[in-house]
Short mmCIF file of C-alpha atoms in Angstrom, two decimals:
data_model
loop_
_atom_site.label_atom_id
_atom_site.label_comp_id
_atom_site.label_asym_id
_atom_site.label_seq_id
_atom_site.Cartn_x
_atom_site.Cartn_y
_atom_site.Cartn_z
CA MET A 1 -37.58 -6.51 11.93
CA GLU A 2 -39.51 -3.23 12.25
CA ARG A 3 -36.43 -1.32 11.07
CA SER A 4 -36.22 -3.46 7.91
CA LYS A 5 -39.91 -2.91 7.17
CA THR A 6 -39.47 0.85 7.56
CA ILE A 7 -36.47 0.92 5.19
CA ILE A 8 -38.25 -1.18 2.57
CA ARG A 9 -41.45 0.87 2.79
CA THR A 10 -39.51 4.13 2.43
CA SER A 11 -37.50 2.73 -0.49
CA VAL A 12 -40.68 1.69 -2.31
CA ILE A 13 -42.00 5.23 -1.95
CA GLY A 14 -38.69 6.49 -3.35
CA ILE A 15 -38.95 4.16 -6.37
CA VAL A 16 -42.50 5.28 -7.19
CA VAL A 17 -41.65 9.00 -6.88
CA ASN A 18 -38.44 8.69 -8.92
CA LEU A 19 -40.03 6.67 -11.74
CA ALA A 20 -42.80 9.25 -12.00
CA LEU A 21 -40.18 12.01 -12.17
CA VAL A 22 -38.21 10.09 -14.82
CA LEU A 23 -41.26 10.05 -17.10
CA LEU A 24 -42.06 13.68 -16.36
CA LYS A 25 -38.51 14.96 -16.97
CA LEU A 26 -37.97 12.84 -20.08
CA PHE A 27 -41.15 14.33 -21.51
CA VAL A 28 -40.01 17.88 -20.73
CA GLY A 29 -36.41 17.22 -21.82
CA LEU A 30 -37.34 15.70 -25.18
CA LEU A 31 -39.99 18.34 -25.77
CA SER A 32 -37.57 21.21 -25.10
CA ASN A 33 -34.40 19.44 -26.31
CA SER A 34 -32.80 20.23 -22.91
CA ILE A 35 -29.73 18.17 -22.03
CA ALA A 36 -29.90 19.38 -18.41
CA VAL A 37 -33.46 18.09 -17.95
CA ILE A 38 -32.68 14.78 -19.68
CA LEU A 39 -29.62 14.26 -17.46
CA ASP A 40 -31.77 15.06 -14.45
CA ALA A 41 -34.19 12.32 -15.60
CA VAL A 42 -31.32 9.85 -15.90
CA ASN A 43 -30.23 10.80 -12.39
CA ASN A 44 -33.75 10.06 -11.10
CA LEU A 45 -33.60 6.67 -12.80
CA GLY A 46 -30.36 6.01 -10.92
CA ASP A 47 -32.12 7.02 -7.69
CA ALA A 48 -34.89 4.49 -8.36
CA LEU A 49 -32.27 1.80 -8.97
CA SER A 50 -30.54 2.79 -5.73
CA SER A 51 -33.79 2.35 -3.82
CA LEU A 52 -34.25 -1.10 -5.38
CA ILE A 53 -30.71 -2.09 -4.33
CA THR A 54 -31.47 -0.77 -0.82
CA ILE A 55 -34.48 -3.10 -0.60
CA ILE A 56 -32.45 -6.12 -1.74
CA GLY A 57 -29.60 -5.26 0.64
CA THR A 58 -31.98 -4.79 3.58
CA LYS A 59 -33.59 -8.16 2.90
CA LEU A 60 -30.20 -9.90 2.81
CA ALA A 61 -28.87 -8.01 5.86
CA GLY A 62 -31.93 -9.08 7.85
CA LYS A 63 -31.10 -12.79 7.61
CA ALA A 64 -30.76 -14.50 10.98
CA PRO A 65 -27.26 -15.39 12.28
CA ASP A 66 -26.06 -18.90 11.46
CA LYS A 67 -23.09 -21.14 12.23
CA LYS A 68 -20.92 -19.58 9.52
CA HIS A 69 -21.95 -15.98 10.31
CA PRO A 70 -22.65 -15.89 14.07
CA TYR A 71 -22.88 -12.08 14.10
CA GLY A 72 -25.49 -11.96 11.34
CA TYR A 73 -25.43 -10.34 7.90
CA GLY A 74 -25.79 -6.68 8.89
CA ARG A 75 -22.60 -5.58 7.13
CA ILE A 76 -24.24 -6.34 3.77
CA GLU A 77 -25.76 -2.87 4.14
CA TYR A 78 -22.27 -1.41 3.70
CA LEU A 79 -21.83 -3.33 0.45
CA THR A 80 -25.21 -1.98 -0.67
CA SER A 81 -24.12 1.57 0.14
CA ALA A 82 -20.88 1.07 -1.82
CA LEU A 83 -22.79 -0.19 -4.87
CA ILE A 84 -25.17 2.78 -4.73
CA ALA A 85 -22.20 5.14 -4.45
CA VAL A 86 -20.59 3.61 -7.56
CA ILE A 87 -23.86 4.03 -9.49
CA VAL A 88 -24.12 7.69 -8.46
CA LEU A 89 -20.45 8.27 -9.34
CA PHE A 90 -20.92 6.65 -12.77
CA ALA A 91 -23.98 8.82 -13.40
CA GLY A 92 -21.90 11.91 -12.61
CA ILE A 93 -19.13 10.89 -15.02
CA THR A 94 -21.63 10.12 -17.81
CA SER A 95 -23.38 13.44 -17.26
CA LEU A 96 -20.05 15.25 -17.36
CA LYS A 97 -19.25 13.80 -20.78
CA GLU A 98 -22.64 14.79 -22.25
CA SER A 99 -22.45 18.28 -20.75
CA VAL A 100 -19.02 18.98 -22.26
CA ILE A 101 -20.39 17.96 -25.68
CA GLN A 102 -23.33 20.34 -25.19
CA ILE A 103 -20.98 23.22 -24.28
CA PHE A 104 -18.80 22.86 -27.40
CA ALA A 105 -21.54 21.71 -29.77
CA PRO A 106 -24.78 23.21 -28.42
CA GLU A 107 -28.15 22.25 -29.84
CA PRO A 108 -31.14 24.65 -29.91
CA VAL A 109 -33.39 24.51 -26.83
CA GLU A 110 -37.07 25.50 -26.71
CA TYR A 111 -38.97 25.81 -23.43
CA SER A 112 -42.68 26.41 -22.91
CA VAL A 113 -44.65 27.63 -19.91
CA VAL A 114 -45.95 24.07 -19.43
CA SER A 115 -42.35 22.80 -19.31
CA LEU A 116 -41.46 25.32 -16.61
CA VAL A 117 -44.47 24.35 -14.51
CA LEU A 118 -43.58 20.65 -14.78
CA ILE A 119 -39.96 21.33 -13.75
CA ALA A 120 -41.20 23.31 -10.73
CA VAL A 121 -43.51 20.43 -9.74
CA ALA A 122 -40.60 17.98 -10.05
CA ALA A 123 -38.41 20.17 -7.83
CA ALA A 124 -41.12 20.37 -5.16
CA ALA A 125 -41.71 16.59 -5.27
CA LYS A 126 -37.99 15.88 -4.87
CA LEU A 127 -37.72 18.33 -1.96
CA ILE A 128 -40.59 16.69 -0.05
CA CYS A 129 -39.38 13.16 -0.85
CA GLY A 130 -35.77 13.98 0.07
CA ARG A 131 -36.65 15.46 3.45
CA TYR A 132 -38.86 12.47 4.27
CA VAL A 133 -36.35 9.79 3.21
CA ARG A 134 -33.43 11.45 5.02
CA ALA A 135 -35.48 11.88 8.22
CA VAL A 136 -36.45 8.19 8.18
CA GLY A 137 -32.81 7.22 7.48
CA LYS A 138 -31.58 9.15 10.52
CA LYS A 139 -34.34 7.71 12.68
CA VAL A 140 -33.53 4.06 11.88
CA HIS A 141 -29.75 4.57 11.34
CA ALA A 142 -29.89 3.56 7.67
CA GLN A 143 -26.93 5.04 5.78
CA THR A 144 -28.44 4.16 2.41
CA LEU A 145 -31.64 6.09 3.15
CA GLU A 146 -29.73 9.10 4.47
CA ALA A 147 -27.63 9.15 1.31
CA SER A 148 -30.70 8.81 -0.91
CA GLY A 149 -32.47 11.60 0.97
CA SER A 150 -29.50 13.95 0.68
CA ASP A 151 -29.18 13.10 -3.01
CA ALA A 152 -32.86 13.93 -3.50
CA LEU A 153 -32.39 17.34 -1.88
CA PHE A 154 -29.49 17.96 -4.28
CA ASP A 155 -31.77 16.98 -7.15
CA SER A 156 -34.37 19.46 -5.97
CA ALA A 157 -31.83 22.28 -5.92
CA LEU A 158 -30.57 21.28 -9.36
CA SER A 159 -34.11 21.20 -10.75
CA LEU A 160 -34.56 24.74 -9.48
CA GLY A 161 -31.30 25.61 -11.26
CA THR A 162 -32.68 24.09 -14.45
CA LEU A 163 -35.82 26.17 -14.01
CA ALA A 164 -33.73 29.33 -13.59
CA ALA A 165 -31.71 28.50 -16.72
CA ALA A 166 -34.92 27.95 -18.67
CA VAL A 167 -36.31 31.32 -17.58
CA ILE A 168 -33.03 33.03 -18.53
CA HIS A 169 -33.15 31.33 -21.94
CA MET A 170 -36.75 32.42 -22.56
CA VAL A 171 -36.23 36.03 -21.41
CA TRP A 172 -32.72 36.84 -22.64
CA ASP A 173 -32.07 34.02 -25.12
CA ILE A 174 -28.91 32.98 -23.26
CA GLY A 175 -28.17 29.22 -23.35
CA LEU A 176 -26.83 27.83 -20.08
CA GLU A 177 -27.72 24.18 -20.71
CA GLY A 178 -24.20 22.82 -21.05
CA ILE A 179 -22.85 24.82 -18.11
CA LEU A 180 -25.76 23.77 -15.90
CA GLY A 181 -25.30 20.15 -16.97
CA LEU A 182 -21.63 20.45 -16.05
CA LEU A 183 -22.59 21.76 -12.61
CA ILE A 184 -25.07 18.91 -12.13
CA SER A 185 -22.39 16.40 -13.13
CA VAL A 186 -19.85 17.74 -10.64
CA ILE A 187 -22.36 17.75 -7.77
CA ILE A 188 -23.57 14.23 -8.57
CA GLY A 189 -19.98 12.94 -8.87
CA LYS A 190 -18.95 14.63 -5.63
CA ALA A 191 -21.94 13.12 -3.78
CA GLY A 192 -21.10 9.64 -5.12
CA LEU A 193 -17.43 9.93 -4.15
CA GLU A 194 -18.23 11.13 -0.63
CA MET A 195 -20.76 8.33 -0.18
CA LEU A 196 -18.21 5.75 -1.35
CA LEU A 197 -15.47 7.05 0.96
CA GLU A 198 -17.83 7.09 3.96
CA THR A 199 -18.90 3.51 3.24
CA LEU A 200 -15.28 2.35 2.88
CA ASP A 201 -14.52 3.98 6.25
CA ASN A 202 -17.31 1.94 7.84
CA MET A 203 -15.99 -1.24 6.22
CA ILE A 204 -12.45 -0.58 7.46
CA GLY A 205 -13.64 0.46 10.90
CA VAL A 206 -13.65 3.97 12.31
CA ARG A 207 -13.57 5.39 15.80
CA ALA A 208 -17.00 5.39 17.43
CA ASP A 209 -18.70 8.73 18.01
CA ARG A 210 -16.94 10.42 20.94
CA GLU A 211 -20.10 11.61 22.70
CA TRP A 212 -21.66 8.14 22.39
CA SER A 213 -18.53 6.44 23.76
CA GLU A 214 -18.32 8.88 26.68
CA ALA A 215 -22.00 8.31 27.46
CA ILE A 216 -21.46 4.53 27.58
CA LYS A 217 -18.41 4.90 29.85
CA ALA A 218 -20.35 7.29 32.09
CA THR A 219 -23.11 4.69 32.47
CA VAL A 220 -20.56 2.01 33.35
CA ALA A 221 -18.81 4.28 35.86
CA SER A 222 -22.11 5.30 37.50
CA PHE A 223 -22.17 2.13 39.61
CA GLU A 224 -20.92 2.74 43.15
CA GLU A 225 -18.35 -0.09 43.09
CA VAL A 226 -16.73 1.10 39.86
CA ARG A 227 -13.70 3.37 40.35
CA GLY A 228 -13.20 3.97 36.63
CA ALA A 229 -14.15 2.69 33.16
CA TYR A 230 -11.40 2.21 30.57
CA ASP A 231 -10.45 0.56 27.25
CA LEU A 232 -13.91 0.80 25.69
CA ALA A 233 -13.82 -0.97 22.31
CA LEU A 234 -16.87 -1.03 20.01
CA HIS A 235 -17.22 -3.19 16.90
CA ASN A 236 -20.21 -2.96 14.58
CA TYR A 237 -21.61 -5.81 12.53
CA GLY A 238 -24.05 -3.58 10.68
CA PRO A 239 -25.60 -0.18 11.47
CA THR A 240 -27.55 -1.48 14.48
CA GLU A 241 -25.51 -4.45 15.70
CA VAL A 242 -22.73 -3.29 18.04
CA ILE A 243 -20.63 -5.52 20.30
CA GLY A 244 -17.98 -4.16 22.64
CA SER A 245 -15.81 -4.57 25.70
CA VAL A 246 -14.74 -2.39 28.60
CA HIS A 247 -12.51 -2.67 31.67
CA ILE A 248 -13.68 -1.50 35.07
CA GLU A 249 -11.47 -0.72 38.04
CA VAL A 250 -12.73 -2.15 41.34
CA ASP A 251 -11.45 -2.82 44.84
CA ASP A 252 -9.29 -5.96 44.93
CA GLN A 253 -11.18 -7.23 47.96
CA MET A 254 -14.42 -7.79 46.02
CA THR A 255 -15.55 -11.41 45.82
CA ALA A 256 -16.38 -13.34 42.67
CA ARG A 257 -20.04 -13.26 43.69
CA GLN A 258 -19.99 -9.46 44.00
CA LEU A 259 -18.16 -9.08 40.68
CA HIS A 260 -20.61 -11.40 38.95
CA LYS A 261 -23.57 -9.34 40.17
CA LEU A 262 -21.88 -6.03 39.24
CA THR A 263 -20.86 -7.04 35.70
CA ARG A 264 -24.34 -8.42 35.01
CA GLN A 265 -25.89 -5.14 36.12
CA ILE A 266 -23.51 -3.15 33.90
CA THR A 267 -24.12 -5.24 30.76
CA GLU A 268 -27.89 -5.03 31.28
CA ALA A 269 -27.83 -1.24 31.83
CA VAL A 270 -25.68 -0.60 28.74
CA TYR A 271 -27.79 -2.86 26.53
CA GLN A 272 -31.06 -1.29 27.66
CA LYS A 273 -29.79 2.26 27.18
CA PHE A 274 -27.56 1.92 24.08
CA GLY A 275 -28.35 -1.45 22.50
CA VAL A 276 -24.69 -2.48 22.85
CA ILE A 277 -23.71 -6.01 23.92
CA LEU A 278 -20.80 -5.36 26.29
CA THR A 279 -18.22 -7.70 27.82
CA VAL A 280 -16.78 -6.40 31.09
CA GLY A 281 -13.17 -7.03 32.15
CA ILE A 282 -11.71 -6.33 35.58
CA TYR A 283 -8.82 -4.21 36.88
CA ALA A 284 -8.17 -4.86 40.56
CA SER A 285 -7.13 -1.77 42.53
CA ASN A 286 -5.25 -1.53 45.81
CA THR A 287 -4.26 2.14 45.60
CA THR A 288 -5.76 2.90 49.02
CA GLU A 289 -2.73 1.20 50.65
CA GLU A 290 -0.02 3.67 51.68
CA PRO A 291 3.06 2.08 49.95
CA VAL A 292 1.07 1.56 46.76
CA MET A 293 -0.12 5.18 46.74
CA GLU A 294 3.51 6.34 46.98
CA ILE A 295 4.56 4.24 43.96
CA LYS A 296 1.59 5.44 41.93
CA GLU A 297 2.33 9.11 42.74
CA THR A 298 5.95 8.61 41.65
CA LEU A 299 4.79 7.09 38.37
CA GLU A 300 2.35 9.97 37.80
CA ARG A 301 5.17 12.51 38.28
CA ILE A 302 7.24 10.64 35.68
CA LEU A 303 4.36 10.47 33.21
CA ALA A 304 3.69 14.20 33.58
CA ARG A 305 6.93 14.81 31.63
CA TYR A 306 5.66 12.81 28.65
CA PRO A 307 2.91 14.73 26.80
CA LYS A 308 2.44 11.80 24.40
CA VAL A 309 1.07 9.71 27.28
CA LEU A 310 -2.66 10.48 27.29
CA GLN A 311 -3.76 8.29 30.19
CA MET A 312 -2.61 5.76 32.78
CA HIS A 313 -4.98 3.24 34.35
CA GLY A 314 -5.20 -0.32 35.65
CA PHE A 315 -2.45 0.37 38.21
CA TYR A 316 -1.79 -2.51 40.61
CA ALA A 317 1.17 -3.19 42.92
CA GLU A 318 1.87 -6.74 44.06
CA SER A 319 4.00 -6.60 47.23
CA GLU A 320 4.78 -10.34 47.38
CA THR A 321 6.36 -10.48 43.93
CA LYS A 322 7.45 -6.82 43.97
CA THR A 323 5.82 -6.11 40.60
CA VAL A 324 3.74 -3.23 39.33
CA THR A 325 1.37 -3.41 36.35
CA PHE A 326 -0.40 -0.55 34.59
CA ASP A 327 -1.73 0.41 31.17
CA LEU A 328 -0.78 3.50 29.19
CA VAL A 329 -2.79 5.16 26.44
CA ILE A 330 -0.25 6.70 24.05
CA ASP A 331 -0.75 9.16 21.20
CA PHE A 332 -0.70 7.55 17.74
CA SER A 333 2.13 9.86 16.65
CA ALA A 334 4.50 8.52 19.33
CA ASN A 335 6.89 5.57 19.16
CA SER A 336 5.10 3.52 21.82
CA GLY A 337 7.84 0.90 22.20
CA GLU A 338 10.59 3.49 22.79
CA LEU A 339 8.36 5.49 25.13
CA GLN A 340 7.60 2.39 27.19
CA LYS A 341 11.32 1.65 27.65
CA GLN A 342 12.06 5.22 28.81
CA ILE A 343 9.22 5.28 31.35
CA LEU A 344 10.07 1.87 32.81
CA ALA A 345 13.75 2.81 33.04
CA GLU A 346 12.87 5.96 35.01
CA LEU A 347 10.52 4.08 37.33
CA GLN A 348 13.17 1.44 37.99
CA THR A 349 15.59 4.10 39.23
CA PHE A 350 13.21 4.56 42.18
CA TYR A 351 12.14 0.94 42.71
#
């Protein structure tokens, strides 16, 4: 709830700042007949619209889980980010068209000292606003705010570029309006495309941050009874709603009561430290027994000849049924089915 309030409050600030800059830049652009300044004003209008969409998306994403959506509505934030990215991309394409026209059919531009001062004020305002919005976005893990903040910092740099072009025009009478507009268009379009691709990645599902995953596994493995933590899988249902599962390897002599206590302690520790709701599965281990150790060592020697095998875990030998089970983590570039057959065939030559 507090996160939603923070996002909405920050977005409202963004709307107010951007609308003020729209009016300021339109005044300067129309006064000086500068296509670069007018396009910058249009970009600020798009930023204000993006902030409004962020507010709507945050409100919808904050709805409580229900029977149809038991994991909540958090993923709506990804749809919001995609919509903002499309708006930014469209603004870049529109700006590109107008800039090309200005290059081949330039119109006279007239700047004044007042215009330059106003452009400098706009650049400073965007710089301060951008740093603030991006910092809040990182703090509350809001992709839309981070994108808006980064976009604002781009705007600040571009406003400074407009200021430089204006000074060059006043001093040397060299018109760089169309070229600068073209540069602005490319940067805006690039930012929109990158934002869209990042959002699509989140929708499809990407590998969790390696350091974060390792930290979670380290916490799980820190319990004395745990011999290893494997198969960590994390699924997000929005930027702050993460559900996952992990397997732990424990002595096969542990009782159900002991396992119940251990898994409860692990899930509580992970949730308190990382905010992740974790389900814990069990691998029983009997590798302290002499015959089992011999089989495992044989398997490890076989696996050492296969560089595509990244890890082996969950090893268990059942003497009564004469079966061995284990899990292999195999490189994505390998043919896992063929590799499995080869390894099992080699192991069966020994046992």
